[in-house]
Short mmCIF file of N, CA, C and O in Angstrom, two decimals:
data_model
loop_
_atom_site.label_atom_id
_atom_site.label_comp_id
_atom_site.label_asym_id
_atom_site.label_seq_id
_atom_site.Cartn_x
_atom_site.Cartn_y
_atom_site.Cartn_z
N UNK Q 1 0.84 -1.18 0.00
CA UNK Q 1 0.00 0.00 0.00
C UNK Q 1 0.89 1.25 0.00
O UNK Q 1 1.87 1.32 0.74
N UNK Q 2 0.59 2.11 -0.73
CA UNK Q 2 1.47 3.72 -0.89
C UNK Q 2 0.22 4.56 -0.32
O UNK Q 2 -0.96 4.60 -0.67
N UNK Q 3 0.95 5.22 0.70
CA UNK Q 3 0.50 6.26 1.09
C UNK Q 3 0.80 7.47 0.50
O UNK Q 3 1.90 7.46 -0.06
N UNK Q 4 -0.19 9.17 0.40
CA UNK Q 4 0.43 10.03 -0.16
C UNK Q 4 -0.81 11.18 0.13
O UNK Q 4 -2.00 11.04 0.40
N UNK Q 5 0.05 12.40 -0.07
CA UNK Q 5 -1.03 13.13 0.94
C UNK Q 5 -0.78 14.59 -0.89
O UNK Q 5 0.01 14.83 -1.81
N UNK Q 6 -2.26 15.09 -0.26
CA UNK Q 6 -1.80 16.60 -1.36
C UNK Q 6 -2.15 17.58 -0.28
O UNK Q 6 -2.38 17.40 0.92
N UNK Q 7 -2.14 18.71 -1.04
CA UNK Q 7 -1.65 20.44 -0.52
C UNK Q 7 -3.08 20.46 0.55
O UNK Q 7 -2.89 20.56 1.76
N UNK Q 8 -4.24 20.39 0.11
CA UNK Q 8 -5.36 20.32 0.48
C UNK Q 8 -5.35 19.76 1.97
O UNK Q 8 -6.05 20.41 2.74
N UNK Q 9 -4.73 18.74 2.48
CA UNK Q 9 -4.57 17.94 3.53
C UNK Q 9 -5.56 16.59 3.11
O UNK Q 9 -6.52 16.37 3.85
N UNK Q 10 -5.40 15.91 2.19
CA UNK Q 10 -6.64 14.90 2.11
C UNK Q 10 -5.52 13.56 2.06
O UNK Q 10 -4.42 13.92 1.64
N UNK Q 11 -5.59 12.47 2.33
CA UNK Q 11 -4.27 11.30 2.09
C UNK Q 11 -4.72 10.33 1.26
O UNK Q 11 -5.94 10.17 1.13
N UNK Q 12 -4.25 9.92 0.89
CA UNK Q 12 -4.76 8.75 0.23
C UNK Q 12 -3.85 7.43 -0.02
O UNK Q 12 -2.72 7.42 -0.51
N UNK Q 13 -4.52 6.47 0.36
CA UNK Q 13 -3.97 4.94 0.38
C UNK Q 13 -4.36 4.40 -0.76
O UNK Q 13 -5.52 4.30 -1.16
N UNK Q 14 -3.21 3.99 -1.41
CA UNK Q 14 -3.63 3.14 -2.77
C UNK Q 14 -3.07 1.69 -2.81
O UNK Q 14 -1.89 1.37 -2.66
N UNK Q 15 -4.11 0.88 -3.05
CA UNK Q 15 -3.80 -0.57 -3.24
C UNK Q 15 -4.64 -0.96 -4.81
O UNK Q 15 -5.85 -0.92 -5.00
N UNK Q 16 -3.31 -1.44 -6.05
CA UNK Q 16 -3.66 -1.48 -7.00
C UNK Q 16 -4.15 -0.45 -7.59
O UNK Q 16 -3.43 0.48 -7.97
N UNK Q 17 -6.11 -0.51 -7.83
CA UNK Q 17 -6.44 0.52 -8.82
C UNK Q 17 -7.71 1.36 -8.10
O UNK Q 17 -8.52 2.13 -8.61
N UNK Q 18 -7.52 0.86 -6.54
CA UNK Q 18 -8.52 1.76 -5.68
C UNK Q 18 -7.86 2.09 -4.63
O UNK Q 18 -6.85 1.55 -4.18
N UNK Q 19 -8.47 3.03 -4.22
CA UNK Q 19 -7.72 4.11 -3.41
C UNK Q 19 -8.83 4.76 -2.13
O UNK Q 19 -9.90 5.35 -2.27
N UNK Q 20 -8.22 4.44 -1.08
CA UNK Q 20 -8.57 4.97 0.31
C UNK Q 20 -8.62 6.89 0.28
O UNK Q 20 -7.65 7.57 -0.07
N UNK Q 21 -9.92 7.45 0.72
CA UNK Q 21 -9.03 8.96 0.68
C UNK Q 21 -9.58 9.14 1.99
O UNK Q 21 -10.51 8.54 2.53
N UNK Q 22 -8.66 10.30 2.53
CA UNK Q 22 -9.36 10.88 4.29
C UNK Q 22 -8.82 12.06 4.25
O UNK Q 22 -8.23 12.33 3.20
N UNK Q 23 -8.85 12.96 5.18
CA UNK Q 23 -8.20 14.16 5.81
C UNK Q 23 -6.95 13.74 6.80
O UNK Q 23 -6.90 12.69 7.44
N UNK Q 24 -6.04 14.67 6.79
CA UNK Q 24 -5.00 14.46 7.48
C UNK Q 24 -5.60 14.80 8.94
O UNK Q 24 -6.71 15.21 9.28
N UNK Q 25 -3.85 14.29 10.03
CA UNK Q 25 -4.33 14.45 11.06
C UNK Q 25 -3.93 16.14 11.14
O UNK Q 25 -4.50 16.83 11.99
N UNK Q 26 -3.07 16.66 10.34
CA UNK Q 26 -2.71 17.99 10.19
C UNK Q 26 -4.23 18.82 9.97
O UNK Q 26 -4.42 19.84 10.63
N UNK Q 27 -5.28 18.32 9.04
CA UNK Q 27 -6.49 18.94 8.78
C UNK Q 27 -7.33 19.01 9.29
O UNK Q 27 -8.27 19.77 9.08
N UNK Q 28 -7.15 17.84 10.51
CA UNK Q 28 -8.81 17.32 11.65
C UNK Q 28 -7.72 18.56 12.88
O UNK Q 28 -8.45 19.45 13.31
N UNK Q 29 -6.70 18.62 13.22
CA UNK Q 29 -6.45 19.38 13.92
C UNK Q 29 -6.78 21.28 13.95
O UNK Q 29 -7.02 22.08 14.85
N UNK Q 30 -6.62 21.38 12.44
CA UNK Q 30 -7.10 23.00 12.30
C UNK Q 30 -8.41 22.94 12.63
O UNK Q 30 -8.77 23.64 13.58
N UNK Q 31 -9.53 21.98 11.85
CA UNK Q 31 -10.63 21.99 12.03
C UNK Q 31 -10.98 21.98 13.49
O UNK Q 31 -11.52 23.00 13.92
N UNK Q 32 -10.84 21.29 14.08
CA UNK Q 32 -11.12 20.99 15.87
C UNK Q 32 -12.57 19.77 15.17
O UNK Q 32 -12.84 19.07 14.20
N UNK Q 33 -13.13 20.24 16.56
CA UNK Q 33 -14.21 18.98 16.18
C UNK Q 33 -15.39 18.77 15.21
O UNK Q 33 -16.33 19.52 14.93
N UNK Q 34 -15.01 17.27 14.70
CA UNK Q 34 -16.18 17.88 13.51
C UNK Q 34 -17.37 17.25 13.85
O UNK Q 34 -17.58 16.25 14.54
N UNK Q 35 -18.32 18.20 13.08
CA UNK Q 35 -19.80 17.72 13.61
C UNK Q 35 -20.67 17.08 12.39
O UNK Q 35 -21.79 16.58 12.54
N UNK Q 36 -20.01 17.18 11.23
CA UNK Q 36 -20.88 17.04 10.02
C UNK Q 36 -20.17 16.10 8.96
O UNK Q 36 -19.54 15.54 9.86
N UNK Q 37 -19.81 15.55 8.01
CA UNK Q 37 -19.64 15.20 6.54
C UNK Q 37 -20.36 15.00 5.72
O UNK Q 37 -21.05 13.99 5.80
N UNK Q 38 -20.46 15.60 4.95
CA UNK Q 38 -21.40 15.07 3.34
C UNK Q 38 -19.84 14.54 2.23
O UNK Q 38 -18.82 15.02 1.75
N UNK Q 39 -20.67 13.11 2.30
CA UNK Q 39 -19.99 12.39 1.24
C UNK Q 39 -20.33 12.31 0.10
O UNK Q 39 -21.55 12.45 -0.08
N UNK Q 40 -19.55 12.09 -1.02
CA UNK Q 40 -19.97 11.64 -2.35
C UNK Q 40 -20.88 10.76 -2.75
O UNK Q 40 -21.17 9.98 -1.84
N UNK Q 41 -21.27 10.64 -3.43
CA UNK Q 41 -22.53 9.21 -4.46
C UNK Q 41 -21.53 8.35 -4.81
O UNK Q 41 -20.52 8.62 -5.46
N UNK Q 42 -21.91 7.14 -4.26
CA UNK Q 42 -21.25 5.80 -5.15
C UNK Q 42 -21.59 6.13 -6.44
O UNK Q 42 -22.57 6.79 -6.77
N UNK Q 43 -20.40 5.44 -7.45
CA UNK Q 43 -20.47 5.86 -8.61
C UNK Q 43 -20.25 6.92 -9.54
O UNK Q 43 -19.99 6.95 -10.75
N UNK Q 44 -20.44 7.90 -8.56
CA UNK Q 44 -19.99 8.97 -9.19
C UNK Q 44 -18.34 9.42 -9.64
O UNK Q 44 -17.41 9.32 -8.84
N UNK Q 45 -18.16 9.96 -11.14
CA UNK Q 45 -16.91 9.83 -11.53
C UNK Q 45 -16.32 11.60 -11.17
O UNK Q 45 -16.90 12.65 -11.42
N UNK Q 46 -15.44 11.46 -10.73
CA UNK Q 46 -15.10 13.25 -10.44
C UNK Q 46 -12.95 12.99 -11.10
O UNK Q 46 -12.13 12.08 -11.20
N UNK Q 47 -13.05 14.39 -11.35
CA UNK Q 47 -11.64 14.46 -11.76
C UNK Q 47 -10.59 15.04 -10.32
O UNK Q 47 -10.95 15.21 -9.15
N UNK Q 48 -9.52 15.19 -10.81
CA UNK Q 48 -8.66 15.52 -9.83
C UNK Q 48 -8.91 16.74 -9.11
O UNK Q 48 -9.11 17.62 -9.96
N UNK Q 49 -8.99 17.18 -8.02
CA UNK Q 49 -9.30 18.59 -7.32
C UNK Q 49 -10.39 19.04 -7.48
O UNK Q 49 -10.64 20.24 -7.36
N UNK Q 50 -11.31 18.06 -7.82
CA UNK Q 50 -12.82 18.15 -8.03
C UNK Q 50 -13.29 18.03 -6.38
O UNK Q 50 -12.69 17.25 -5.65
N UNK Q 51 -14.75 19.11 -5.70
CA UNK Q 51 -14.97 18.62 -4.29
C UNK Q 51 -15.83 18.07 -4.92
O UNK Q 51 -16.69 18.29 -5.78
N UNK Q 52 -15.13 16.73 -3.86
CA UNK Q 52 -15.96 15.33 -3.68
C UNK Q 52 -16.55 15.48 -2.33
O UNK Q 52 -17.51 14.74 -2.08
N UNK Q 53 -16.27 16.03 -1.71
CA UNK Q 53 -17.33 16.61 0.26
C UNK Q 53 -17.13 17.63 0.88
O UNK Q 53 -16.43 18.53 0.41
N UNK Q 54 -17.74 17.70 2.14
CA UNK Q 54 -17.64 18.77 2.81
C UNK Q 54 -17.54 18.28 4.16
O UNK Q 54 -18.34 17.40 4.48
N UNK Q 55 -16.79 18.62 4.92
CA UNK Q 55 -16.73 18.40 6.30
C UNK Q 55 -16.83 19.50 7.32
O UNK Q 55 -16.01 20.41 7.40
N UNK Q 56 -17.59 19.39 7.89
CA UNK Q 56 -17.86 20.70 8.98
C UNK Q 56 -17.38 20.67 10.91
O UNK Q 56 -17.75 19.96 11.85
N UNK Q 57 -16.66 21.52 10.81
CA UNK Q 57 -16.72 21.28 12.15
C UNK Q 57 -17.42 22.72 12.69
O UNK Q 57 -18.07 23.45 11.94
N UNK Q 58 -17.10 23.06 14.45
CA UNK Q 58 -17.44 23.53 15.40
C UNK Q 58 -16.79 25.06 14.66
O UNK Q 58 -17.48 26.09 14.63
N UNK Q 59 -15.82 25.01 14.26
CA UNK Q 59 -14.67 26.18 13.83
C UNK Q 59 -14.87 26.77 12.70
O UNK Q 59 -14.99 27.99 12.55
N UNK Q 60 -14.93 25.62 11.53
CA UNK Q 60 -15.38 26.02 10.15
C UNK Q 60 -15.73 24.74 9.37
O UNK Q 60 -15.78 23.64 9.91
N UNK Q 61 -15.95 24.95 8.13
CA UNK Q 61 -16.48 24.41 7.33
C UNK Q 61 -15.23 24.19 6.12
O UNK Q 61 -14.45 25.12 5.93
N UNK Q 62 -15.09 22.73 5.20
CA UNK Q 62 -14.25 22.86 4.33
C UNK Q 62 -14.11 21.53 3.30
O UNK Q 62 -13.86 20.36 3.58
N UNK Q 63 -14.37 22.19 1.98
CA UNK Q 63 -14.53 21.05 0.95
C UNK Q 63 -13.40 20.04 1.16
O UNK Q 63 -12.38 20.43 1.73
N UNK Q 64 -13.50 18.72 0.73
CA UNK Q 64 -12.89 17.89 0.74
C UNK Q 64 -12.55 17.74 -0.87
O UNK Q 64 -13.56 17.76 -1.57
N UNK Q 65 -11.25 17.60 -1.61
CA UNK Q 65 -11.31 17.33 -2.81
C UNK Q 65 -10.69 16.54 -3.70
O UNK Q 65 -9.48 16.80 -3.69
N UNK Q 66 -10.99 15.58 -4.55
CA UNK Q 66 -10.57 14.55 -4.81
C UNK Q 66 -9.02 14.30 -5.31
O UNK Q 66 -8.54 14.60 -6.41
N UNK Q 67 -8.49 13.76 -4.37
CA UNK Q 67 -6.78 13.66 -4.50
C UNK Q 67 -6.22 12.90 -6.45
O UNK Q 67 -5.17 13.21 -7.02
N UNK Q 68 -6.83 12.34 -6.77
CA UNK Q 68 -7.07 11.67 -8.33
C UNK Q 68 -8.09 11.50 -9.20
O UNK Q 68 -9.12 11.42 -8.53
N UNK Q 69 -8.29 11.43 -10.23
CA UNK Q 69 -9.38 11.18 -10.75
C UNK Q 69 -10.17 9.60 -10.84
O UNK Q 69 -9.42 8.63 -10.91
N UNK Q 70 -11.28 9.43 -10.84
CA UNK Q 70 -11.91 8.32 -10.29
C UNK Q 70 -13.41 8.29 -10.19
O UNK Q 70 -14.13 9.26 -10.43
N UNK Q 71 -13.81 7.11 -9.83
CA UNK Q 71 -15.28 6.61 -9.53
C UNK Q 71 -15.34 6.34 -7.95
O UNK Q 71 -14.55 5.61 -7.35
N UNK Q 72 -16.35 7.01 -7.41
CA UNK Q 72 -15.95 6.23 -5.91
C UNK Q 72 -17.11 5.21 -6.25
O UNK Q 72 -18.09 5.23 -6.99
N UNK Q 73 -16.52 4.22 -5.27
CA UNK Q 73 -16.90 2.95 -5.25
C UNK Q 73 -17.45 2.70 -3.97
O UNK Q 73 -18.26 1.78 -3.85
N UNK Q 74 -17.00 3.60 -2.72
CA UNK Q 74 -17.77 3.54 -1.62
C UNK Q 74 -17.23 4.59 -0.39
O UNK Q 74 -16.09 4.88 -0.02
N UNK Q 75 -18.48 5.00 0.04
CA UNK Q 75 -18.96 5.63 1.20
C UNK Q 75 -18.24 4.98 2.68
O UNK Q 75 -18.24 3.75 2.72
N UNK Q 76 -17.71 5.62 3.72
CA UNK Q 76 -17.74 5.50 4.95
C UNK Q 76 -19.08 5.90 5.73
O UNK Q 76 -19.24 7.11 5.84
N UNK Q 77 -20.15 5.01 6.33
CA UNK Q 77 -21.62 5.30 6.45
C UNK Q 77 -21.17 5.46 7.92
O UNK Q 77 -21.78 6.36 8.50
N UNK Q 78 -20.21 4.75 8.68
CA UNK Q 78 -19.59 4.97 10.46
C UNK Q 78 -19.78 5.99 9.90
O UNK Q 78 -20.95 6.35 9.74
N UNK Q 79 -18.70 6.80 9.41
CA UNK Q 79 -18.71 8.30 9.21
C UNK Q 79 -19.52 9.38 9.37
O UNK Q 79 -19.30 10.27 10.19
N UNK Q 80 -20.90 9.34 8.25
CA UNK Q 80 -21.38 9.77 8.43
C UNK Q 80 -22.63 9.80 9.90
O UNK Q 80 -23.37 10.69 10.29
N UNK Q 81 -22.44 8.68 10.28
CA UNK Q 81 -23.23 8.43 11.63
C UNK Q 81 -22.37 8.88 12.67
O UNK Q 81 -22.90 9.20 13.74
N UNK Q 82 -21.28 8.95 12.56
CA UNK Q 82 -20.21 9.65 13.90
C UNK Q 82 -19.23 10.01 13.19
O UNK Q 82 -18.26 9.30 12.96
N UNK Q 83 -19.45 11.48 12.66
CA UNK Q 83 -18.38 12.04 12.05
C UNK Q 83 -17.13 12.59 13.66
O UNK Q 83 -16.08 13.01 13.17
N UNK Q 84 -17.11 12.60 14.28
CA UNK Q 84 -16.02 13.14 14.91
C UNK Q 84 -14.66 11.30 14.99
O UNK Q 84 -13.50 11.14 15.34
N UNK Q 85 -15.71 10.41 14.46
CA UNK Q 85 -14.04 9.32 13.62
C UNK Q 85 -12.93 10.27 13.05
O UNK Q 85 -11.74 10.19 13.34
N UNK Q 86 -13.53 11.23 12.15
CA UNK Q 86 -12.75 12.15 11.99
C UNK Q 86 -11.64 13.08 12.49
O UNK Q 86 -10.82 13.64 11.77
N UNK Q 87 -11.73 13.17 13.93
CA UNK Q 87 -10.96 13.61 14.59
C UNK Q 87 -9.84 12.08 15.56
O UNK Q 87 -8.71 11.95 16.01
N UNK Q 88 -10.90 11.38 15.44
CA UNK Q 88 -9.98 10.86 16.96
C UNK Q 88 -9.26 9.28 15.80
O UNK Q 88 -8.49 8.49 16.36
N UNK Q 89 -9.66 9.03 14.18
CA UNK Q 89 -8.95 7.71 13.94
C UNK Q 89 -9.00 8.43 12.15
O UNK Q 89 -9.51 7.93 11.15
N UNK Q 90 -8.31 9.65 12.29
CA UNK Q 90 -8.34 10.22 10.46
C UNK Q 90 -7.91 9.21 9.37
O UNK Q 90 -8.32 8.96 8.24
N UNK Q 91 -6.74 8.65 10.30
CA UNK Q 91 -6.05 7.85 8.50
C UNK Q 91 -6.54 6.29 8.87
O UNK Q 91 -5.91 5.28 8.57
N UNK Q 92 -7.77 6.31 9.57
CA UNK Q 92 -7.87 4.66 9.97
C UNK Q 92 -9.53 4.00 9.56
O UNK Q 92 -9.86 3.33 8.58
N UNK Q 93 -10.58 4.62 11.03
CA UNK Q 93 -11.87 4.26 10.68
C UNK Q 93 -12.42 5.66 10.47
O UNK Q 93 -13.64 5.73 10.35
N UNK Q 94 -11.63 6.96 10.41
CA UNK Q 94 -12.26 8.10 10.23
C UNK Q 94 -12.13 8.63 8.66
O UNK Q 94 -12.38 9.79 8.35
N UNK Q 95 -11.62 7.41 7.54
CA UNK Q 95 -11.59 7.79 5.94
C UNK Q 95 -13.13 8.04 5.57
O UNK Q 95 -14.00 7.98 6.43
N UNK Q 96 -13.37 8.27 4.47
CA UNK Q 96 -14.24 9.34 3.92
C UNK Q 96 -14.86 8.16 2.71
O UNK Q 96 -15.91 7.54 2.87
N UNK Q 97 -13.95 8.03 1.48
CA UNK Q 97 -14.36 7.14 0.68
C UNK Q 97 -13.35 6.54 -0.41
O UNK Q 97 -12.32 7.09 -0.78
N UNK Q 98 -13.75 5.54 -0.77
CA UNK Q 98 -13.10 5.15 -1.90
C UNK Q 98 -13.31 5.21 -3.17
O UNK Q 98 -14.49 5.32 -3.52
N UNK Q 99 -12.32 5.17 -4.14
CA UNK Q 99 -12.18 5.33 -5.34
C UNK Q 99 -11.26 4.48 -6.18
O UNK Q 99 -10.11 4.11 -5.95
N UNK Q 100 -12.23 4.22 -7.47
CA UNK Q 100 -11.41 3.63 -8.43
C UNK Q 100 -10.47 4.35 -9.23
O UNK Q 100 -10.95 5.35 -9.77
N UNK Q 101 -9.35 4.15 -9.43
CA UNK Q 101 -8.59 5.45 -10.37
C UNK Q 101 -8.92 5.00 -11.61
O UNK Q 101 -9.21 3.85 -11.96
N UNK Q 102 -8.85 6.06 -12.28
CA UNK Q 102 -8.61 6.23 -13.30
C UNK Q 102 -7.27 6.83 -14.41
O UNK Q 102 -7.04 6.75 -15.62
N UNK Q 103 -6.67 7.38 -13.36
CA UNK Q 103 -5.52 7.67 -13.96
C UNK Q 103 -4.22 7.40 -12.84
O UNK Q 103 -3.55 8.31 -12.35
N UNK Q 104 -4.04 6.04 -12.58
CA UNK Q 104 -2.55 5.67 -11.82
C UNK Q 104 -2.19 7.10 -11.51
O UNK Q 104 -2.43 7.69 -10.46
N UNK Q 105 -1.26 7.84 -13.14
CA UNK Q 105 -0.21 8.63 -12.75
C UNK Q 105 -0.24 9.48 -12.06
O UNK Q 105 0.73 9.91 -11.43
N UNK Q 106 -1.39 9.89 -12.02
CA UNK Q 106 -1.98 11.03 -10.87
C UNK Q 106 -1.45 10.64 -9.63
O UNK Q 106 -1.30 11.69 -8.99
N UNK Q 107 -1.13 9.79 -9.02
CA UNK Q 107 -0.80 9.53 -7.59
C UNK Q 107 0.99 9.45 -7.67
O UNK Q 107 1.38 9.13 -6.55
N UNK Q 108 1.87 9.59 -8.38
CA UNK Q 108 3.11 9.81 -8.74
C UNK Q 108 3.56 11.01 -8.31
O UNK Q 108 4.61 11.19 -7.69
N UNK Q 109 2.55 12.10 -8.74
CA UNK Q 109 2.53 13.42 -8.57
C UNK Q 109 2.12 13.93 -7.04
O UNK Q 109 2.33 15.11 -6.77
N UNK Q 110 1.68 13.28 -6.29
CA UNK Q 110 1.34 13.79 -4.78
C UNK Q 110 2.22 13.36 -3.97
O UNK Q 110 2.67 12.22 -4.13
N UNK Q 111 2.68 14.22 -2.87
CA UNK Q 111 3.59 14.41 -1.97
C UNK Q 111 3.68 12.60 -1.04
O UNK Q 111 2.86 11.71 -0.80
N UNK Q 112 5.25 12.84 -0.75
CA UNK Q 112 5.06 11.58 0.27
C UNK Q 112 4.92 12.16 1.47
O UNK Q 112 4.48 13.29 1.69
N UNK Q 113 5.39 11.18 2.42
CA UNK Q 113 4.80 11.71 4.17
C UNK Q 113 5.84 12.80 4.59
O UNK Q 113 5.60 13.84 5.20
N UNK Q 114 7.06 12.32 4.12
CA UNK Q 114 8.38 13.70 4.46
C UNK Q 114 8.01 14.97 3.69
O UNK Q 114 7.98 16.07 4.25
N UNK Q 115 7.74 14.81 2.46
CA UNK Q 115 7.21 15.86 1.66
C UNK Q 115 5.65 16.87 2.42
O UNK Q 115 5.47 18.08 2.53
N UNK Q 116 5.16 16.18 2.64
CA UNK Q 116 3.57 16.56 3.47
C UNK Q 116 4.29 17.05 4.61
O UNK Q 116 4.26 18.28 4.59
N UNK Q 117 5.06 16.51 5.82
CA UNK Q 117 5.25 17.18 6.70
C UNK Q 117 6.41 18.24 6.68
O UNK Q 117 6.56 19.18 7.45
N UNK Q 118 6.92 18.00 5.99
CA UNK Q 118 7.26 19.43 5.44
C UNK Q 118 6.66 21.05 5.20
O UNK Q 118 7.00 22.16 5.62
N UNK Q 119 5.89 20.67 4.56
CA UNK Q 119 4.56 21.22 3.42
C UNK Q 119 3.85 22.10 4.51
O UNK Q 119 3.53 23.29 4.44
N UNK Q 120 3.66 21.02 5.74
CA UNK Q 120 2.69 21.16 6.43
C UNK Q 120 3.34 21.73 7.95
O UNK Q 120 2.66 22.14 8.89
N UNK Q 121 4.36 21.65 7.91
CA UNK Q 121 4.75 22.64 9.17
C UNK Q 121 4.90 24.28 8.57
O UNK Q 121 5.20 25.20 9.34
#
């Protein structure tokens, strides 16, 4: 599995030709606690930096947007029933949704974890 994060704070785990996406723990931290997510439609095909959600917390509000281009293939429904997963398990049971890629190379191009924390201090 390759992990890889973009500018946005969103990460994404890729195994083969589907791909895990979530918010960093860098992004659930600005946010503070969240109270809300609206996820994507299974099926639905979105391109790269396309918002695919919205996550709301107590502080603010902030699109989520798709780290590659793709079909998601599925919903986190925990999620939306206890979005603060979001805060306390981001890169674990607090992911958002999955996606089929469509374009591999797209994930070549996003930061690794040294690169992100870099980025991100």
């Amino acid at each position: 599995m390759t992990i890889k994060y973009t500018e946005d704070h969103e990460w994404i785990a890729v195994e083969g030709d589907t791909a895990t996406v979530g918010i960093t723990q860098h992004a659930q931290d600005a946010l503070g606690d969240v109270v809300f997510v609206e996820l994507p439609e299974v099926g639905k095909t979105y391109a790269q930096k396309d918002t695919a959600g919205v996550v709301e917390s107590v502080k603010a509000a902030a699109d989520v947007y798709m780290p590659v281009s793709g079909e998601i293939t599925e919903v986190n429904e925990a999620l939306r029933d206890d979005p603060s997963l979001a805060n306390s398990d981001p890169m674990g049971a607090g992911w958002f949704f999955k996606v089929k890629l469509t374009n591999a190379a797209e994930v070549a191009a996003l930061m690794d974890e040294a690169a992100y924390k870099a980025f991100a201090a």
